[in-house]
Short mmCIF file of C-alpha atoms in Angstrom, two decimals:
data_model
loop_
_atom_site.label_atom_id
_atom_site.label_comp_id
_atom_site.label_asym_id
_atom_site.label_seq_id
_atom_site.Cartn_x
_atom_site.Cartn_y
_atom_site.Cartn_z
CA MET A 29 91.96 116.27 83.42
CA ALA A 30 94.95 113.72 83.62
CA ALA A 31 94.98 110.59 85.80
CA PRO A 32 97.06 111.17 89.17
CA MET A 33 100.52 110.04 89.12
CA LEU A 34 101.10 106.62 90.16
CA ARG A 35 104.17 105.47 92.29
CA GLY A 36 105.84 102.28 91.64
CA ARG A 37 104.20 99.03 92.98
CA CYS A 38 105.46 97.46 96.22
CA LEU A 39 105.73 93.71 95.18
CA GLY A 40 105.09 90.94 97.72
CA ARG A 41 102.28 88.98 99.30
CA CYS A 42 101.18 87.68 102.52
CA TRP A 43 99.48 84.86 102.73
CA ALA A 44 99.48 84.04 106.45
CA LEU A 45 96.08 83.82 108.08
CA ALA A 46 95.42 85.86 111.22
CA CYS A 47 93.56 86.68 114.27
CA ILE A 48 91.20 89.60 114.83
CA ASP A 49 91.72 92.67 116.78
CA SER A 50 91.86 96.48 116.79
CA GLY A 51 93.97 99.68 116.65
CA SER A 52 94.17 103.31 115.10
CA ARG A 53 91.65 105.90 114.99
CA HIS A 54 88.80 103.38 114.29
CA GLY A 55 90.21 101.17 117.10
CA ARG A 56 93.38 102.64 119.31
CA GLY A 57 95.72 100.12 121.00
CA ALA A 58 97.21 101.68 123.92
CA ALA A 59 100.62 101.03 124.83
CA THR A 60 101.77 100.20 128.72
CA GLY A 61 101.22 103.34 130.84
CA PHE A 62 99.21 105.01 128.44
CA THR A 63 95.36 104.88 127.71
CA SER A 64 94.42 105.37 124.04
CA SER A 65 92.22 108.06 123.16
CA GLY A 66 88.39 108.23 124.29
CA LYS A 67 87.54 110.58 121.58
CA ARG A 68 85.96 109.67 118.46
CA GLY A 69 84.53 105.93 119.65
CA GLN A 70 85.64 104.41 122.83
CA SER A 71 86.36 100.59 122.82
CA PHE A 72 83.19 99.08 123.61
CA VAL A 73 83.52 94.89 124.98
CA ALA A 74 80.41 93.93 126.65
CA GLN A 75 80.80 92.60 130.13
CA GLN A 76 77.23 91.45 130.96
CA PRO A 77 75.63 88.11 130.19
CA LEU A 78 74.20 88.42 126.59
CA LEU A 79 70.65 87.80 125.81
CA THR A 80 69.14 86.76 122.25
CA ALA A 81 67.65 90.13 120.76
CA GLN A 82 64.89 88.26 118.47
CA LYS A 83 63.53 86.39 121.85
CA SER A 84 60.73 88.13 123.54
CA ARG A 85 58.92 87.41 126.49
CA LYS A 86 55.39 85.91 126.61
CA GLY A 87 52.82 88.49 125.12
CA GLU A 88 55.33 91.21 124.20
CA HIS A 89 56.01 92.14 120.19
CA LYS A 90 59.02 90.37 118.66
CA TRP A 91 61.84 92.79 117.88
CA ALA A 92 64.06 92.54 114.69
CA ALA A 93 67.57 93.64 114.75
CA VAL A 94 69.55 95.36 111.60
CA VAL A 95 73.28 95.30 111.75
CA GLY A 96 75.68 96.98 109.15
CA LEU A 97 79.46 97.04 109.48
CA GLU A 98 81.96 99.72 108.14
CA ILE A 99 85.49 97.75 108.05
CA HIS A 100 88.84 99.36 107.68
CA ALA A 101 91.65 97.05 106.04
CA GLN A 102 95.30 98.52 106.10
CA ILE A 103 96.66 97.86 102.68
CA ALA A 104 99.77 95.48 102.38
CA SER A 105 102.24 97.88 101.07
CA ASN A 106 105.83 98.66 101.67
CA SER A 107 104.71 102.44 101.52
CA LYS A 108 102.05 104.82 102.40
CA LEU A 109 99.22 105.77 100.25
CA PHE A 110 100.28 109.17 99.21
CA SER A 111 103.99 109.18 100.22
CA GLY A 112 107.16 107.29 100.10
CA SER A 113 107.53 106.61 103.89
CA GLN A 114 107.69 102.89 104.68
CA VAL A 115 104.95 100.87 106.59
CA HIS A 116 106.29 99.12 109.62
CA PHE A 117 104.53 97.95 112.68
CA ALA A 118 106.15 98.76 115.96
CA ALA A 119 108.73 100.91 114.50
CA PRO A 120 109.99 103.50 116.99
CA PRO A 121 107.59 106.30 117.43
CA ASN A 122 107.63 109.04 114.31
CA SER A 123 110.59 107.05 112.81
CA LEU A 124 108.48 106.63 109.65
CA VAL A 125 107.23 110.04 108.69
CA SER A 126 107.65 111.97 105.67
CA PHE A 127 107.10 115.83 105.06
CA PHE A 128 103.74 115.04 103.43
CA ASP A 129 102.83 112.71 106.39
CA ALA A 130 103.75 115.88 108.60
CA SER A 131 101.49 118.20 106.35
CA LEU A 132 104.45 120.78 106.05
CA PRO A 133 103.76 123.48 103.66
CA GLY A 134 104.33 122.64 99.81
CA THR A 135 104.37 119.12 100.19
CA LEU A 136 101.83 117.01 97.69
CA PRO A 137 100.44 113.71 97.65
CA VAL A 138 101.61 110.98 95.11
CA LEU A 139 99.24 107.99 94.70
CA ASN A 140 100.75 104.53 95.59
CA ARG A 141 99.88 102.22 92.59
CA ARG A 142 100.35 99.12 94.81
CA CYS A 143 97.14 100.56 96.81
CA VAL A 144 95.07 101.30 93.88
CA GLU A 145 95.67 97.63 92.58
CA ALA A 146 94.64 96.15 95.92
CA ALA A 147 91.78 98.00 96.13
CA VAL A 148 90.52 96.71 92.50
CA MET A 149 91.66 93.46 93.41
CA THR A 150 89.73 93.47 96.41
CA GLY A 151 86.74 94.77 94.36
CA LEU A 152 86.77 92.06 91.80
CA ALA A 153 87.19 89.37 94.41
CA LEU A 154 83.98 90.49 96.34
CA ASN A 155 82.05 90.97 93.03
CA CYS A 156 81.97 94.80 92.91
CA HIS A 157 81.63 97.08 90.04
CA ILE A 158 84.86 98.82 89.54
CA ASN A 159 84.33 102.64 88.70
CA LYS A 160 87.01 103.49 85.83
CA LYS A 161 86.61 106.92 87.30
CA SER A 162 87.07 107.66 91.16
CA LEU A 163 87.27 110.84 93.12
CA PHE A 164 89.35 111.57 95.95
CA ASP A 165 87.83 114.02 98.69
CA ARG A 166 88.85 115.47 101.71
CA LYS A 167 86.98 114.84 105.23
CA HIS A 168 87.66 117.91 107.43
CA TYR A 169 88.03 117.47 111.33
CA PHE A 170 90.70 118.36 113.80
CA TYR A 171 92.40 116.09 115.79
CA ALA A 172 95.92 116.28 117.13
CA ASP A 173 97.05 113.13 115.16
CA LEU A 174 95.95 114.37 112.07
CA PRO A 175 98.19 117.13 111.13
CA ALA A 176 96.76 118.50 107.90
CA GLY A 177 93.16 119.02 109.66
CA TYR A 178 91.59 116.65 106.98
CA GLN A 179 91.95 112.93 105.65
CA ILE A 180 92.04 112.13 102.04
CA THR A 181 89.08 109.62 100.88
CA GLN A 182 86.70 108.54 98.45
CA GLN A 183 83.33 109.47 99.65
CA ARG A 184 81.63 110.55 96.74
CA LEU A 185 82.45 108.44 94.19
CA PRO A 186 84.76 105.35 95.36
CA ILE A 187 86.88 102.95 93.46
CA ALA A 188 84.04 100.18 93.81
CA VAL A 189 80.53 99.63 94.65
CA ASN A 190 77.72 97.04 94.68
CA GLY A 191 79.27 94.25 95.45
CA SER A 192 78.24 90.97 97.70
CA LEU A 193 80.09 88.89 100.30
CA ALA A 194 78.95 85.19 100.96
CA TYR A 195 79.28 83.68 104.27
CA SER A 196 78.15 80.40 106.09
CA VAL A 197 76.49 80.21 109.21
CA CYS A 198 75.87 77.12 111.71
CA VAL A 199 71.75 76.94 112.03
CA GLY A 200 72.43 74.07 114.58
CA LYS A 201 74.44 72.48 117.13
CA LYS A 202 76.27 70.45 114.39
CA TRP A 203 78.41 72.42 112.20
CA ARG A 204 77.04 70.19 109.12
CA GLN A 205 73.76 72.16 109.73
CA VAL A 206 75.18 75.06 107.82
CA ILE A 207 73.40 77.80 105.35
CA THR A 208 75.15 80.17 103.23
CA LYS A 209 73.98 84.01 103.41
CA THR A 210 75.16 87.00 101.82
CA VAL A 211 75.69 90.62 102.37
CA ARG A 212 75.72 93.60 100.11
CA ILE A 213 78.78 95.58 99.98
CA LYS A 214 77.71 98.95 99.45
CA GLN A 215 81.20 100.25 98.54
CA ILE A 216 84.87 99.97 99.05
CA GLN A 217 86.97 103.15 99.08
CA LEU A 218 90.62 104.22 99.56
CA GLU A 219 91.56 106.23 102.00
CA GLN A 220 94.57 107.42 104.39
CA ASP A 221 94.89 106.56 107.96
CA SER A 222 95.59 109.24 110.99
CA GLY A 223 98.17 108.74 113.49
CA LYS A 224 98.14 107.81 116.83
CA SER A 225 97.71 109.65 120.16
CA LEU A 226 98.56 108.05 123.46
CA HIS A 227 97.26 109.78 126.64
CA ASP A 228 99.83 109.56 129.43
CA GLU A 229 97.23 109.98 132.40
CA LEU A 230 100.34 109.80 135.13
CA ARG A 231 102.09 112.90 133.46
CA SER A 232 98.52 114.71 132.15
CA GLN A 233 100.17 114.93 128.59
CA THR A 234 99.65 113.49 125.03
CA LEU A 235 101.90 111.99 123.04
CA ILE A 236 101.75 111.75 119.04
CA ASP A 237 102.98 109.16 116.94
CA LEU A 238 102.88 109.84 113.01
CA ASN A 239 104.34 106.61 111.91
CA ARG A 240 100.85 105.43 110.91
CA ALA A 241 99.63 108.84 109.53
CA GLY A 242 98.93 108.46 105.62
CA VAL A 243 98.85 104.43 105.56
CA GLY A 244 96.53 103.04 103.03
CA LEU A 245 93.35 102.00 104.11
CA LEU A 246 90.52 100.20 102.41
CA GLU A 247 87.27 100.97 103.85
CA VAL A 248 84.65 98.07 103.08
CA VAL A 249 80.89 99.24 103.84
CA LEU A 250 78.45 96.63 104.23
CA GLU A 251 74.83 97.19 104.09
CA PRO A 252 72.71 96.49 106.61
CA ASP A 253 71.70 93.09 105.92
CA MET A 254 72.62 91.12 109.06
CA SER A 255 70.55 90.40 112.11
CA CYS A 256 72.84 89.56 114.87
CA GLY A 257 76.55 89.42 116.38
CA GLU A 258 77.36 85.81 115.19
CA GLU A 259 76.57 86.81 111.86
CA ALA A 260 78.60 89.98 111.67
CA ALA A 261 81.56 88.12 113.19
CA THR A 262 81.30 85.53 110.68
CA ALA A 263 81.21 87.96 107.56
CA VAL A 264 84.28 89.60 109.18
CA ARG A 265 86.00 86.52 109.54
CA GLU A 266 85.16 85.61 105.65
CA LEU A 267 86.40 89.11 104.61
CA GLN A 268 89.61 88.71 106.61
CA LEU A 269 90.48 85.21 105.03
CA ILE A 270 89.59 86.57 101.64
CA LEU A 271 91.80 89.75 102.20
CA GLN A 272 94.73 87.54 103.42
CA ALA A 273 94.42 85.14 100.24
CA LEU A 274 94.36 88.17 98.22
CA GLY A 275 97.31 89.22 99.78
CA THR A 276 95.50 92.85 99.68
CA SER A 277 95.93 93.03 103.39
CA GLN A 278 97.33 91.13 106.44
CA ALA A 279 94.04 91.97 108.14
CA ASN A 280 95.62 91.16 111.53
CA MET A 281 93.65 93.35 114.03
CA ALA A 282 95.93 92.71 116.95
CA GLU A 283 98.24 95.04 114.91
CA GLY A 284 95.53 97.16 113.90
CA GLN A 285 95.21 96.03 110.00
CA LEU A 286 91.68 95.47 110.50
CA ARG A 287 89.21 97.56 112.47
CA VAL A 288 85.57 97.13 112.34
CA ASP A 289 82.71 99.77 113.41
CA ALA A 290 79.25 98.31 113.57
CA ASN A 291 75.85 100.13 112.86
CA ILE A 292 73.11 98.69 114.96
CA SER A 293 69.11 99.33 115.15
CA VAL A 294 66.24 97.17 116.34
CA HIS A 295 62.35 97.42 115.33
CA HIS A 296 59.21 95.63 115.37
CA PRO A 297 58.76 93.82 112.17
CA GLY A 298 56.72 95.52 109.55
CA GLU A 299 57.38 98.68 110.97
CA PRO A 300 59.90 101.30 110.02
CA LEU A 301 63.77 100.69 111.05
CA GLY A 302 64.79 102.26 114.20
CA VAL A 303 67.28 104.97 115.04
CA ARG A 304 70.71 103.21 114.78
CA THR A 305 73.82 103.58 117.16
CA GLU A 306 77.21 103.06 116.26
CA VAL A 307 79.55 100.49 118.47
CA LYS A 308 83.13 101.23 117.48
CA ASN A 309 86.81 99.44 118.08
CA LEU A 310 85.79 96.05 118.60
CA ASN A 311 89.09 93.83 119.15
CA SER A 312 88.18 90.21 118.26
CA ALA A 313 85.68 88.22 116.33
CA ARG A 314 84.19 87.31 119.69
CA PHE A 315 83.94 90.38 121.18
CA LEU A 316 82.45 91.69 118.14
CA ALA A 317 79.69 89.45 118.30
CA ARG A 318 79.17 89.87 121.79
CA ALA A 319 79.25 93.89 121.64
CA ILE A 320 76.55 94.00 118.74
CA ASP A 321 74.36 91.23 120.76
CA TYR A 322 74.87 93.64 123.73
CA GLU A 323 73.83 96.71 122.14
CA ILE A 324 70.59 95.00 120.48
CA GLN A 325 69.39 93.69 123.84
CA ARG A 326 70.24 97.26 125.29
CA GLN A 327 68.29 99.01 122.65
CA ILE A 328 65.23 96.65 123.27
CA ASN A 329 65.58 97.27 126.88
CA GLU A 330 65.35 100.91 126.39
CA LEU A 331 62.77 100.97 124.10
CA GLU A 332 60.27 98.71 126.20
CA ASN A 333 61.28 101.15 129.31
CA GLY A 334 59.88 104.06 127.20
CA CYS A 335 63.45 105.65 126.55
CA GLU A 336 64.49 106.84 123.02
CA ILE A 337 67.87 105.69 121.31
CA LEU A 338 69.99 108.59 120.36
CA ASN A 339 71.24 108.72 116.79
CA GLU A 340 75.13 108.34 117.23
CA THR A 341 77.23 107.93 113.92
CA ARG A 342 80.44 108.50 112.37
CA SER A 343 79.23 109.56 109.09
CA PHE A 344 79.86 113.27 107.59
CA ASP A 345 77.26 115.14 105.84
CA TYR A 346 78.70 116.11 102.22
CA LYS A 347 77.80 119.72 102.85
CA LEU A 348 79.38 119.74 106.30
CA GLY A 349 82.68 117.51 106.06
CA PHE A 350 83.58 116.90 102.70
CA MET A 351 85.16 118.88 99.91
CA PRO A 352 86.92 117.55 96.72
CA GLU A 353 90.67 116.94 96.96
CA PRO A 354 92.42 119.73 94.95
CA ASN A 355 95.81 118.14 94.67
CA LEU A 356 94.50 114.90 93.30
CA PRO A 357 92.93 114.69 89.83
CA PRO A 358 90.25 112.02 89.20
CA LEU A 359 91.59 108.33 89.53
CA LEU A 360 91.19 107.01 86.10
CA LEU A 361 91.23 102.84 85.55
CA TYR A 362 90.95 100.82 82.16
CA ASP A 363 90.16 97.58 81.06
CA THR A 364 91.53 95.77 77.51
CA ALA A 365 88.76 97.51 75.50
CA SER A 366 89.60 101.13 76.66
CA LEU A 367 93.30 100.76 77.28
CA PRO A 368 94.99 103.84 75.49
CA ALA A 369 97.30 102.97 72.75
CA GLY A 370 100.79 103.39 73.73
CA ALA A 371 100.04 103.96 77.10
CA ASP A 372 102.53 103.44 80.07
CA PRO A 373 101.89 100.26 81.78
CA GLN A 374 103.58 101.92 85.17
CA GLN A 375 100.96 104.75 84.85
CA VAL A 376 98.01 102.80 83.79
CA ILE A 377 96.10 100.05 85.66
CA ASN A 378 94.23 97.35 83.47
CA ILE A 379 91.27 95.91 85.53
CA ASP A 380 91.24 92.84 83.36
CA ARG A 381 94.59 91.97 83.87
CA ILE A 382 94.10 92.22 87.52
CA ARG A 383 90.98 89.95 87.15
CA GLU A 384 93.05 87.23 85.57
CA GLN A 385 95.70 87.46 88.49
CA LEU A 386 92.87 86.84 91.30
CA PRO A 387 94.17 84.05 93.39
CA GLU A 388 92.02 81.17 94.67
CA LEU A 389 89.61 82.35 97.34
CA PRO A 390 88.51 80.69 100.67
CA SER A 391 85.17 79.48 99.54
CA GLU A 392 86.92 77.46 96.50
CA THR A 393 89.78 76.28 98.47
CA ARG A 394 87.30 74.81 100.97
CA GLU A 395 85.22 73.13 98.33
CA LYS A 396 88.62 71.63 96.94
CA LEU A 397 89.54 70.32 100.41
CA ILE A 398 85.88 68.54 100.47
CA GLN A 399 86.20 67.21 97.12
CA GLN A 400 90.08 66.32 97.17
CA TYR A 401 90.37 64.52 100.77
CA GLY A 402 86.57 63.57 101.57
CA ILE A 403 86.69 65.73 104.75
CA LEU A 404 83.30 67.38 106.22
CA PRO A 405 82.46 70.88 105.42
CA GLU A 406 82.92 71.94 109.32
CA HIS A 407 86.48 70.61 109.15
CA SER A 408 87.32 72.79 106.02
CA PHE A 409 86.21 75.71 107.84
CA ALA A 410 88.48 74.74 110.97
CA LEU A 411 91.47 74.31 108.49
CA LEU A 412 91.29 77.72 106.92
CA ASN A 413 90.26 79.58 110.09
CA GLU A 414 93.65 78.99 112.06
CA VAL A 415 96.70 80.66 111.17
CA GLY A 416 99.01 78.22 109.10
CA LEU A 417 96.84 75.26 109.76
CA LEU A 418 95.92 74.47 106.27
CA GLU A 419 99.42 74.30 105.12
CA PHE A 420 100.55 72.23 108.10
CA PHE A 421 97.76 69.74 107.24
CA GLN A 422 98.70 69.73 103.70
CA ASN A 423 102.27 69.12 104.45
CA VAL A 424 101.32 66.36 106.93
CA ILE A 425 99.19 64.72 103.91
CA LYS A 426 102.25 64.76 101.87
CA GLU A 427 104.42 62.74 104.06
CA THR A 428 102.02 60.10 105.27
CA ARG A 429 100.40 57.21 104.10
CA ALA A 430 97.58 57.70 106.92
CA GLU A 431 94.02 58.10 105.05
CA PRO A 432 93.10 61.91 104.85
CA LYS A 433 90.34 61.57 107.37
CA LYS A 434 92.83 60.11 109.83
CA VAL A 435 95.10 63.04 109.21
CA THR A 436 92.43 65.60 109.76
CA SER A 437 91.31 64.08 113.03
CA TRP A 438 94.71 64.28 114.41
CA VAL A 439 95.46 67.76 113.12
CA LEU A 440 92.17 69.26 114.40
CA ASN A 441 91.34 67.15 117.70
CA ILE A 442 94.83 66.69 118.98
CA PHE A 443 97.49 69.10 117.54
CA LEU A 444 95.16 72.04 117.54
CA GLY A 445 93.88 71.02 121.03
CA PHE A 446 97.20 71.07 122.28
CA LEU A 447 97.76 74.41 120.71
CA LYS A 448 94.76 75.72 122.17
CA GLN A 449 95.78 74.47 125.64
CA ARG A 450 99.24 76.21 125.54
CA ASN A 451 97.80 79.50 123.74
CA LEU A 452 100.41 78.77 120.84
CA ALA A 453 100.45 79.45 116.97
CA VAL A 454 100.76 76.72 114.49
CA ASN A 455 104.26 78.17 113.76
CA GLU A 456 105.21 78.10 117.49
CA SER A 457 104.53 74.13 117.50
CA PRO A 458 107.27 71.86 118.61
CA VAL A 459 105.64 69.12 116.61
CA THR A 460 106.38 69.71 112.72
CA PRO A 461 104.71 68.10 110.12
CA SER A 462 107.12 65.83 109.19
CA VAL A 463 107.31 64.65 112.87
CA LEU A 464 103.16 64.32 113.06
CA ALA A 465 103.32 62.37 109.57
CA GLU A 466 105.87 60.09 110.78
CA LEU A 467 103.84 59.08 113.64
CA LEU A 468 100.94 58.72 111.52
CA ASN A 469 102.95 56.21 109.45
CA LEU A 470 103.83 54.20 112.81
CA LEU A 471 100.17 54.11 113.59
CA ASP A 472 99.31 53.27 110.16
CA ARG A 473 101.53 50.18 110.24
CA LYS A 474 100.22 48.99 113.32
CA VAL A 475 103.43 49.75 115.03
CA ILE A 476 101.76 51.23 117.91
CA SER A 477 98.24 51.72 119.14
CA SER A 478 96.22 54.78 119.04
CA ALA A 479 96.68 54.93 122.94
CA ALA A 480 100.31 54.97 122.37
CA ALA A 481 100.40 57.27 119.47
CA LYS A 482 99.02 59.84 122.02
CA GLN A 483 101.70 59.05 124.66
CA VAL A 484 104.35 59.78 121.95
CA PHE A 485 102.64 62.90 120.62
CA GLU A 486 102.74 64.12 124.44
CA GLU A 487 106.29 63.18 124.90
CA LEU A 488 106.96 65.16 121.40
CA TRP A 489 105.97 68.45 123.19
CA ARG A 490 108.30 67.64 125.82
CA SER A 491 111.27 66.60 124.09
CA LYS A 492 112.06 68.46 121.30
CA GLY A 493 114.46 67.08 118.77
CA LYS A 494 113.43 63.26 119.54
CA THR A 495 111.80 61.42 116.49
CA PRO A 496 108.32 59.23 117.13
CA SER A 497 110.51 55.98 116.41
CA GLN A 498 113.10 57.10 119.18
CA ILE A 499 110.33 57.68 121.71
CA VAL A 500 108.39 54.44 120.92
CA SER A 501 112.07 52.55 121.09
CA GLU A 502 112.89 54.31 124.56
CA ARG A 503 109.46 53.46 126.25
CA LYS A 504 109.04 50.25 124.78
CA LEU A 505 105.28 51.25 123.36
CA GLU A 506 105.35 49.03 120.32
CA LEU A 507 102.59 46.66 119.85
CA MET A 508 102.85 43.04 121.19
CA GLN A 509 103.53 40.90 118.06
CA ASP A 510 103.67 37.74 120.01
CA GLU A 511 100.07 36.51 119.29
CA GLU A 512 100.62 33.43 121.84
CA ALA A 513 101.94 35.36 124.44
CA LEU A 514 98.68 38.02 124.16
CA GLU A 515 96.55 34.71 124.25
CA ARG A 516 98.10 33.83 127.59
CA VAL A 517 97.52 37.39 129.15
CA CYS A 518 93.87 37.30 127.94
CA HIS A 519 93.17 33.95 129.60
CA ALA A 520 94.53 35.12 132.88
CA VAL A 521 92.51 38.52 132.86
CA MET A 522 89.48 36.25 131.78
CA GLU A 523 90.32 33.85 134.99
CA GLY A 524 90.94 36.78 137.10
CA HIS A 525 87.40 38.28 136.26
CA PRO A 526 84.51 35.72 136.15
CA GLN A 527 81.89 38.02 136.87
CA VAL A 528 82.55 40.24 133.88
CA VAL A 529 83.18 37.20 131.55
CA MET A 530 79.84 35.90 132.85
CA ASP A 531 78.07 39.34 132.05
CA MET A 532 79.67 39.14 128.46
CA LYS A 533 78.17 35.61 127.88
CA ARG A 534 74.79 37.27 128.90
CA GLY A 535 75.46 39.49 126.20
CA ASN A 536 76.22 42.45 128.03
CA PRO A 537 78.30 44.87 125.45
CA ARG A 538 80.04 46.78 128.18
CA ALA A 539 81.60 43.80 129.79
CA ILE A 540 83.94 42.92 126.47
CA ASN A 541 84.77 46.50 126.47
CA LYS A 542 85.68 46.08 130.22
CA LEU A 543 88.05 43.20 129.58
CA ILE A 544 89.85 44.77 126.61
CA GLY A 545 90.41 47.67 128.76
CA LEU A 546 92.09 45.49 131.71
CA VAL A 547 94.05 43.70 128.92
CA ARG A 548 95.46 47.01 127.70
CA LYS A 549 96.12 48.00 131.08
CA VAL A 550 98.33 44.93 131.68
CA THR A 551 100.13 45.30 128.49
CA HIS A 552 100.61 48.97 129.14
CA ASN A 553 98.49 49.58 126.26
CA ARG A 554 100.84 47.60 123.75
CA ALA A 555 98.31 45.29 122.61
CA ASP A 556 95.86 46.05 119.30
CA PRO A 557 92.32 46.35 120.89
CA THR A 558 90.83 44.90 117.79
CA VAL A 559 93.35 41.79 117.91
CA ILE A 560 92.45 41.49 121.62
CA LYS A 561 88.72 41.47 121.37
CA GLU A 562 89.41 38.51 118.31
CA ILE A 563 91.26 36.59 121.23
CA LEU A 564 88.19 37.31 123.95
CA GLU A 565 85.72 36.20 121.80
CA LYS A 566 87.49 33.35 120.46
CA GLN A 567 88.47 32.09 123.94
CA LEU A 568 84.76 32.69 125.14
CA SER A 569 83.35 30.43 122.40
CA SER A 570 85.80 27.68 122.79
#
């Protein structure tokens, strides 16, 4: 049987990092005035305080938790998996629907080449074996936003299998205590998304939007190798970064581009695994961790109270839920050795060629940052985990004379702190990399003190368009260059605080810091603390 026809690839990659949130059938978001469908899995967010599942009260048996994940990532493609309809978030309802998406009689699927290449690329990045032959199946179930009454997926023979995902977790209070763990990847499969049902409770009606029907998804199935919410959330975040680096998915859960279902069970160590339950529609990394830990504790409480855990899962038995897709022949892929002579490059996908085009992955980027700039491992994680922060940091580095460690401190502590306080994204900051670089240059040349630099930074947020040099000049924040004048100020401060001077002579380390602070207050933070200390020690010894 011939390989399925491939539609032309959709060019372009999205490299932006993103947050985590929910959407669609595996996580439906509700519009104003509507509530999402409560069927096929309701949104689960734990509202009660969490307890650590592995901890048990004195005299009781310990519990072990087992967590596996099913992750659905929307493929970054301009068109859908089996039709030419465009993919665009927040388009007017039912404006991006082809005859095939609406399941009109006589319409047939045409496979999107870009989606296949994205699946192969993702599989290679996750150390998977790429099946040169994979199959499409029909998963039958009825729902209003699934016009055909079935979903086309790859359950029996997916495009990629037997991979692994390495992720780092903190084992102590300090990020320097980091260990690397690995979760096995059972399979990666191509499948089409469903539409979206919006339930208007006020009018007692359901509205259907088929814009999302047929959008290409990568389902990444992780084996149950994790034991708590933190591990699961960290693994999902690492996968999100990899997908974004590859450009195979924007992985923005706020727009329904990354959805996570968690399979959870508990058991006593050494005993058979417990009955699992599935928690669906988790809407952020933080809620993912909380919901999993909450479900672990809930199961422990149920079992310790003599109750049973019900088996709740979205998996379909092959005999009950799946059949081969009759309109799509097997998907055939090739490597360089098996590539047919004279094959049409538009109809054939070469696995080796995709492998050669793999970009730098997040783990490699973090290692390069540590080696190139001498920053701490935890700082490399922080720079990658915030959307656009790494690019901002690197642009500052290009334009400043300041040491990389100083730049890192300002970007992660001052700049990122301001963003968090105001709930802004990096690209919404009024302070550009060039502006921050100029400020750090002033600090590096000792034109201003660290305290003055922070004042300038605060003013930059309020006065868009002004440069650091203008603010320094207007507010007279330059460091005092007249050492004789500074000596007179130091002498006056010591004269006015004899008890502090006496404490300093007795060796009290806090005394000199107090004097430095008093001098800086008199000089409106325009004096260099290092110079102040030298003058005070000189005057004290004379």
